Structures are given as structure tokens and as C-alpha cells.
Coordinates of C-alpha atoms and ligand atoms in Angstrom, one line a residue:
X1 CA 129.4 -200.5 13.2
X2 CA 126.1 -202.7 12.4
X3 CA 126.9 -206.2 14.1
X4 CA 127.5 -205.7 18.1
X5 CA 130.9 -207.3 19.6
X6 CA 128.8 -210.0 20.3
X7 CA 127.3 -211.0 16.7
X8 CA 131.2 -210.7 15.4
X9 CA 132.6 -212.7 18.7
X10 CA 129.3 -215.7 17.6
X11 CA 130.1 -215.4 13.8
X12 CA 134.2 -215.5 14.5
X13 CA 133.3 -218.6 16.8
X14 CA 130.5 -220.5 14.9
X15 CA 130.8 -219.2 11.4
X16 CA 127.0 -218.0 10.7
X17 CA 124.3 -215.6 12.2
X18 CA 120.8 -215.4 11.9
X19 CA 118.6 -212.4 11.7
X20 CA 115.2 -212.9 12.8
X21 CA 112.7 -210.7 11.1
X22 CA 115.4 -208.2 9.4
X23 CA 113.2 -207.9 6.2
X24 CA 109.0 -206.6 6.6
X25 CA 106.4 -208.5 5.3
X26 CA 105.9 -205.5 2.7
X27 CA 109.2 -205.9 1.9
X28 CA 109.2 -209.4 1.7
X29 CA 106.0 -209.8 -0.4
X30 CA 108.1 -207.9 -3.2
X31 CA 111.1 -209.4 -2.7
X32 CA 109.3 -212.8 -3.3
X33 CA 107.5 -211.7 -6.3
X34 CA 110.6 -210.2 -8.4
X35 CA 112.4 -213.4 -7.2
X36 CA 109.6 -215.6 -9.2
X37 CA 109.7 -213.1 -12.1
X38 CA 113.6 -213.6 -12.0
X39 CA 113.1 -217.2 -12.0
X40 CA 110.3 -217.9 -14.3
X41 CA 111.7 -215.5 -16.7
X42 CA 115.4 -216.4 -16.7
X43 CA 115.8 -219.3 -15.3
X44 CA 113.1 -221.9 -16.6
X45 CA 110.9 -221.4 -13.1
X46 CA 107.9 -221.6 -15.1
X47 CA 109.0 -224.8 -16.0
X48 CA 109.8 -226.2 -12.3
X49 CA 107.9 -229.9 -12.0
X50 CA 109.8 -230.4 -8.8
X51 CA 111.7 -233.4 -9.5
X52 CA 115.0 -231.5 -9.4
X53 CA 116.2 -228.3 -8.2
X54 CA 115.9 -225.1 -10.5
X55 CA 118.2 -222.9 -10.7
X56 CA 119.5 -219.5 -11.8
X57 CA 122.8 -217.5 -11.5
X58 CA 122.7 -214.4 -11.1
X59 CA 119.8 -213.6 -9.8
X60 CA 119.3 -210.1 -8.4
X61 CA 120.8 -208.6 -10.8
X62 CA 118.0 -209.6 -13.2
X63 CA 115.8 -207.2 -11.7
X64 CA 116.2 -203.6 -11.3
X65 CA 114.6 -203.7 -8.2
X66 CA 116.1 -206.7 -6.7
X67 CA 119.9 -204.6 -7.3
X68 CA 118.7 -202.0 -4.6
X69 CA 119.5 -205.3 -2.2
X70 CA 123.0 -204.3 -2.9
X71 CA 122.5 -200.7 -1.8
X72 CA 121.0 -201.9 1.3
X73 CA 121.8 -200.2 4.9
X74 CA 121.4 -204.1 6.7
X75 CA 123.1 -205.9 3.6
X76 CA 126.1 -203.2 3.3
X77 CA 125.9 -203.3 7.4
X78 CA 126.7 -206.6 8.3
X79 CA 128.8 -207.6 4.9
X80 CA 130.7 -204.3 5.1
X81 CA 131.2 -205.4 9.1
X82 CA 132.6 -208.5 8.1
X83 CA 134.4 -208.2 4.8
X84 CA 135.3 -204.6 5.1
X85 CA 133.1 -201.6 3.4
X86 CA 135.3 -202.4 0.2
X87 CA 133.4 -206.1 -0.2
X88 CA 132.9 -206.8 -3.1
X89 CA 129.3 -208.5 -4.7
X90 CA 129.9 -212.1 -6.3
X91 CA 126.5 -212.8 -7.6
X92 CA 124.0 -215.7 -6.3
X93 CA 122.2 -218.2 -7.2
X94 CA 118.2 -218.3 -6.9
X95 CA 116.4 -221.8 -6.5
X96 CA 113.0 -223.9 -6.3
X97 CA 114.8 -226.7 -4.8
X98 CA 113.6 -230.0 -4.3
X99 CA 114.6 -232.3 -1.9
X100 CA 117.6 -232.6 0.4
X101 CA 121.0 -230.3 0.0
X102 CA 123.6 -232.4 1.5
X103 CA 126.3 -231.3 3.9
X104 CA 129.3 -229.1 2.0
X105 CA 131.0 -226.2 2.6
X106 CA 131.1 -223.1 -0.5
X107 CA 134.9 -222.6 -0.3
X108 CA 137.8 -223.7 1.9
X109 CA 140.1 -220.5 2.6
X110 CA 142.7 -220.2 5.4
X111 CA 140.5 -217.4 6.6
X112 CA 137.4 -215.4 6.5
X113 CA 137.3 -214.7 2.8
X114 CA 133.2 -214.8 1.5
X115 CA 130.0 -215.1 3.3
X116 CA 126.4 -216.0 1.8
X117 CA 123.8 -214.3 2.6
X118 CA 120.3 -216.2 2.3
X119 CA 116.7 -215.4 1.8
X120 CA 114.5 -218.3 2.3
X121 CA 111.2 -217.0 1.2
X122 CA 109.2 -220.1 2.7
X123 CA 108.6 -220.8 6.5
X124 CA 110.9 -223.7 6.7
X125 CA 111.7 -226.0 9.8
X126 CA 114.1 -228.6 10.8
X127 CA 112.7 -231.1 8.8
X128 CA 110.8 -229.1 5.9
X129 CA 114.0 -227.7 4.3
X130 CA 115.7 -225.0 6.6
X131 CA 119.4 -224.6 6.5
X132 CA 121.6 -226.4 8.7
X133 CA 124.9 -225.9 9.9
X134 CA 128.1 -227.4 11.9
X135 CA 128.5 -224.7 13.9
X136 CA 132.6 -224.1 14.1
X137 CA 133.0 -226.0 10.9
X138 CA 134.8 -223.2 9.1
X139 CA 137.8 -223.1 11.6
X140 CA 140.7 -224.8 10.2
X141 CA 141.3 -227.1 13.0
X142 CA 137.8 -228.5 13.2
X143 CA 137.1 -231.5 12.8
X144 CA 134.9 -231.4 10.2
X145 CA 137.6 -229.9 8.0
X146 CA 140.5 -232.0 9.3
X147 CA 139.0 -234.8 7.3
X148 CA 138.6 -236.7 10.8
X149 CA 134.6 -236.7 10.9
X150 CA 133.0 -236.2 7.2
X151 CA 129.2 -235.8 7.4
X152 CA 129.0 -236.5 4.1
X153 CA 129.6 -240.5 5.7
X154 CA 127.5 -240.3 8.7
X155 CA 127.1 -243.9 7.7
X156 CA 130.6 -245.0 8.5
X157 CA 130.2 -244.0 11.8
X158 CA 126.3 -245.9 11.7
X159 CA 124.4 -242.0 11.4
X160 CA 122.4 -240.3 9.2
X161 CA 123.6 -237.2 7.5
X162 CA 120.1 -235.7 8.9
X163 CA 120.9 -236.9 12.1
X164 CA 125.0 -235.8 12.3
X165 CA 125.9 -234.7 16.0
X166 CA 126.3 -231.0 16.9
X167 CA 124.4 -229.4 13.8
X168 CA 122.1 -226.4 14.3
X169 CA 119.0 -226.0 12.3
X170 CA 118.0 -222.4 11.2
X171 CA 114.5 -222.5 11.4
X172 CA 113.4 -219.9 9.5
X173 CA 110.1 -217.5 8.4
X174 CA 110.5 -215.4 5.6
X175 CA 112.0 -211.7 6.4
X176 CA 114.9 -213.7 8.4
X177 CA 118.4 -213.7 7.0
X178 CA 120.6 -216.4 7.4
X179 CA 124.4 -215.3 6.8
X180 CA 127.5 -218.0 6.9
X181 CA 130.6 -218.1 6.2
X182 CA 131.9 -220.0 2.8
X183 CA 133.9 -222.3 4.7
X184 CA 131.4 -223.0 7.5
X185 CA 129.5 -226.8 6.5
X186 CA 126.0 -226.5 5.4
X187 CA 123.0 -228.8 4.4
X188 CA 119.1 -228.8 4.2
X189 CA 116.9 -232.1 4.9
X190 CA 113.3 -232.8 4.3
X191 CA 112.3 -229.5 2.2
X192 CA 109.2 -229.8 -0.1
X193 CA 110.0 -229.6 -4.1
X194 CA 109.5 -225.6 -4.6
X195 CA 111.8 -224.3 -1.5
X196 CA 112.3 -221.0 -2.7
X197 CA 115.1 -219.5 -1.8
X198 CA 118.4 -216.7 -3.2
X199 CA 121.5 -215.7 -2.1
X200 CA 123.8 -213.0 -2.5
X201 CA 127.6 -214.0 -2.6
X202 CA 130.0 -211.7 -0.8
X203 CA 133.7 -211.3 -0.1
X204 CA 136.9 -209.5 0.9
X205 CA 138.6 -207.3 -2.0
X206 CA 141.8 -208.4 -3.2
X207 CA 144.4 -206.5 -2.3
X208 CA 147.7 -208.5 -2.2
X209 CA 148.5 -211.3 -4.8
X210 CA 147.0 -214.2 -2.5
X211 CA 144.0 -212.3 -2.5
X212 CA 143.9 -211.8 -6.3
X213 CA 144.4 -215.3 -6.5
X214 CA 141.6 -216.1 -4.8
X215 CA 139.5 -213.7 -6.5
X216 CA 140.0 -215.1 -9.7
X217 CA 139.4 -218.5 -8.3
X218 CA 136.2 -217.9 -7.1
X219 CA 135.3 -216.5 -10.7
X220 CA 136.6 -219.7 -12.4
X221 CA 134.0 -221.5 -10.1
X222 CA 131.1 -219.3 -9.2
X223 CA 130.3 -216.4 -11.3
X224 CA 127.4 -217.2 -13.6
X225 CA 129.1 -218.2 -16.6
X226 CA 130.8 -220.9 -14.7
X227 CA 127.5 -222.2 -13.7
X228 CA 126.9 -221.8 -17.5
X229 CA 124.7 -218.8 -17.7
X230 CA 126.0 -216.6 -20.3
X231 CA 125.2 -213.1 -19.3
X232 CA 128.2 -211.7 -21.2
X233 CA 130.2 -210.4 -18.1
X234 CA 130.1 -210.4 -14.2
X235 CA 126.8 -208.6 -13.9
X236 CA 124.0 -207.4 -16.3
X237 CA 124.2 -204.5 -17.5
X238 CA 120.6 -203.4 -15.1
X239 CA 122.7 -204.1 -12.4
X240 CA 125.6 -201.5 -14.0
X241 CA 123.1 -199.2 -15.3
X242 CA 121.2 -198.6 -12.4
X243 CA 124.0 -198.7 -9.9
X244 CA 124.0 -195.2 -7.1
X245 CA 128.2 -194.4 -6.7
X246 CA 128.4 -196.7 -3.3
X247 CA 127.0 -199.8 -5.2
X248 CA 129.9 -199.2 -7.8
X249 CA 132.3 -199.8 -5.1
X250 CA 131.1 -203.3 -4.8
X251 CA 130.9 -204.1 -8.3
X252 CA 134.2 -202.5 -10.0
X253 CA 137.1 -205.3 -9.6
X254 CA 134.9 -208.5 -10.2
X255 CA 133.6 -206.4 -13.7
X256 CA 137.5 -205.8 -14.1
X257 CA 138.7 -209.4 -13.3
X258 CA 135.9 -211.3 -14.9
X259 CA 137.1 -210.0 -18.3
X260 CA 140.7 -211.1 -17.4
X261 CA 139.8 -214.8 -15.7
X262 CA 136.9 -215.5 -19.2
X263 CA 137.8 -213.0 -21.4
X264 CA 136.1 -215.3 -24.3
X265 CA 132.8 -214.9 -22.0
X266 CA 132.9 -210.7 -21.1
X267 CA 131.6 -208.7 -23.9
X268 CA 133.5 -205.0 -23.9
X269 CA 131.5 -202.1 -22.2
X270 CA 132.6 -199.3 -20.2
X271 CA 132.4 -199.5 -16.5
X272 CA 129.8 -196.8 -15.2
X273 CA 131.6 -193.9 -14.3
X274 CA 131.8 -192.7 -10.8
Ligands
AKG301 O1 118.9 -224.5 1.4 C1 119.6 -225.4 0.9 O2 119.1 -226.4 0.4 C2 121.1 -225.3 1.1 C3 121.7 -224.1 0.5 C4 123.1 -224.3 0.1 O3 123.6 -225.3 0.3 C5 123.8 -223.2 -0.4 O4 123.3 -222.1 -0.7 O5 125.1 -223.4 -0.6

């Protein structure tokens, strides 16, 4: 086990964990630069002005050396503690944003389903960008669920989204990790206009026919060519090609239900063998 009984009891109670200084600066300094080279190469980066939010999906998989995240004892420690050692990898998005996020959640399952795992690459505070989040929020009887507070109205009740009561702000310095479940409310205020910052999306494997179902959800809504990158399947083929046996694990039902849920978008390849 990688979490103590007390990270699980905090992340079963509030929904998220943070882990202060998990990544080295040496690890962090290339972590940041194949993140840029992803970017700028792939997604436009070079392009960023800062008047809206860039953004790519995938993004490790872009880089050969970014994949080894996926092979990672901390990453496959806490996901594999959470999700089960079976988890699989649902890609991630990687930004320059600009400007506020505003308060959402990623999914809304009956239960623990997906976390995200973020790497903000930028010292940010409470009011220069870091993430904040409604502690409790992904509980089905919270209140921020019910429909009976919405943050998203913080005027109605004469507040400020920035300003909504009970939130926690995850100040963060590069090397942390931030990690949350899907269903847990999220939002960012006062960040500068290159915030730089990736995430690697996570859940359960399907195993009974709810499950699949929301397997093949999530891929109508989040793998990259619903964000409308074309990549020809649910990974690159680096990603694939460069995959050890335990990264396979991770990677073999989305590859196998991407090409069922956009068949029109998967081109035909063989799955590396084991
Ligand atoms: O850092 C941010 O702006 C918020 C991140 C976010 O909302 C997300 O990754 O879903």
C-alpha cells in the first residue's frame, strides 16, 4: 500500500489530496521542458498570446519521455491505491491557461470512478491561479451536488465565486501533486495568462456492464478526439511503442473500447503484445 489509512480516510472524506514536494527539482525541470515541447509542438503553444487558454489533449503521450509518468512508482502508488492496480490511463489535457477556471466538477458518478492528477509547473497561490476545491463536494449528498448551493451562482446568494464559503485553496510550488476526484468541485481564480499546467486522467476498469457504460461514456466526452484532436486512436502510438508490460495493463481496454465507442476516429494497429 502507497497512501496511509489516513490519506484514503482524507481522500474518502474530502475528495482530493495533495502531495507536497513528490516530484525533485531535477525531475521537475524536465518534466517542464517536455511539457513546453509537447505544447509548442502539438498544441499551438508557440502560438500562446494569453488571451485565452491553450490547450492540448493528450499530452504525455506526446513524448516518450513524459509516458514513463505512467510507469511511475508514486503515480501507479496512489492511482493503483485508489482505482485498483488494474486502473486504467484516460489521457490529459496540458494548458497555458489564462485567466479564471470556474467552479465544476469532471464527472458526476454514484461513486469513486476517476481521479485527476495535476502538475502545476508554476508556484501558484490563492489568488495567482492555484486549484481550489469544495472539500466533500463529490459525496452525493452534499450540498454542492444536491443542486441546493451552486457556486457557479455565488451571486444569488450576494458572493463571489472567488469568495464561495468552505473552499480550500491548494497552494502549490512545482514538484507538488494535486490529486481529486472527478466528482469533487474544482475552480482556479486570479492566475496569470501562461499558468502551466497537465494532468493525467485516471479511473476504475470496467468490469460489469455499468462500468462499461461508463467507460465508454467517458470516451464519448474526454479522450482526445472528443476534444477534437485527431490522434487516430486512444493513445499515440509512442506511448504503445514504448510501453514496459505493467504500463500495458493500464492502456489495453481504453485502446480496445476507443475503437468500438469512434470507430470512424481509430485507425487499425495491433495492440503491443505482452
Ligand atoms: O487550474 C485550473 O485552472 C483548473 C483545472 C481544472 O479545472 C481541471 O483540470 O479540470
Amino acid at each position: 500500500m502507497y497512501l496511509t489509512q489516513e490519506q484514503h480516510n482524507f481522500f474518502d472524506a474530502f475528495g482530493y489530496l495533495a502531495f507536497p514536494g513528490l516530484f525533485a527539482a531535477e525531475e521537475i525541470a524536465w518534466i517542464a521542458a517536455e511539457f513546453e515541447q509537447v505544447l509548442d509542438t502539438f498544441g499551438a503553444g508557440d502560438q500562446h498570446d494569453g488571451s485565452r487558454r491553450t490547450m492540448i489533449v493528450p499530452t504525455i503521450d506526446h513524448s516518450e519521455r513524459l509516458c514513463t509518468l505512467l510507469d511511475d512508482a508514486r503515480i501507479l502508488g496512489i492511482a493503483g491505491d485508489l482505482l485498483g492496480d488494474d486502473f486504467n490511463y484516460a489521457s490529459g489535457d496540458g494548458n497555458y491557461y489564462s485567466g479564471d477556471t470556474g467552479w465544476h466538477p469532471d464527472g458526476n458518478y454514484p461513486e469513486l470512478f476517476a481521479i485527476k492528477v495535476a502538475f502545476y509547473l508554476d508556484p501558484v497561490g490563492r489568488d495567482s491561479g492555484c486549484l481550489r476545491v469544495l472539500p466533500g463536494s463529490h459525496h452525493n449528498d452534499s450540498i454542492w451536488r444536491s443542486g441546493a448551493a451552486n457556486p457557479r451562482e455565488a451571486a444569488a446568494w450576494g458572493g463571489d465565486p472567488a469568495d464561495v464559503p468552505g473552499h480550500v485553496a491548494l497552494e502549490t510550488e512545482p514538484g507538488d501533486l494535486v490529486v481529486f476526484n472527478h466528482n469533487t468541485w474544482h475552480a482556479s481564480f486570479g492566475g496569470g495568462t501562461r499558468r502551466r499546467m497537465f494532468t493525467m486522467n485516471l479511473h476504475k476498469r470496467g468490469k460489469t456492464a455499468e462500468e462499461l457504460a461508463w467507460v465508454d461514456e467517458y470516451l464519448q466526452h474526454h479522450c482526445p478526439v472528443a476534444h477534437g484532436f485527431k490522434i487516430g486512436g486512444m493513445y499515440t502510438d509512442a506511448m504503445l511503442d514504448t510501453a514496459p508490460p505493467g504500463r500495458l495493463v493500464h492502456l489495453q481496454q481504453l485502446f480496445e473500447r476507443h475503437a468500438l465507442v469512434h470507430p470512424e476516429d481509430t485507425v487499425a494497429r495491433d495492440f503491443p503484445a505482452t
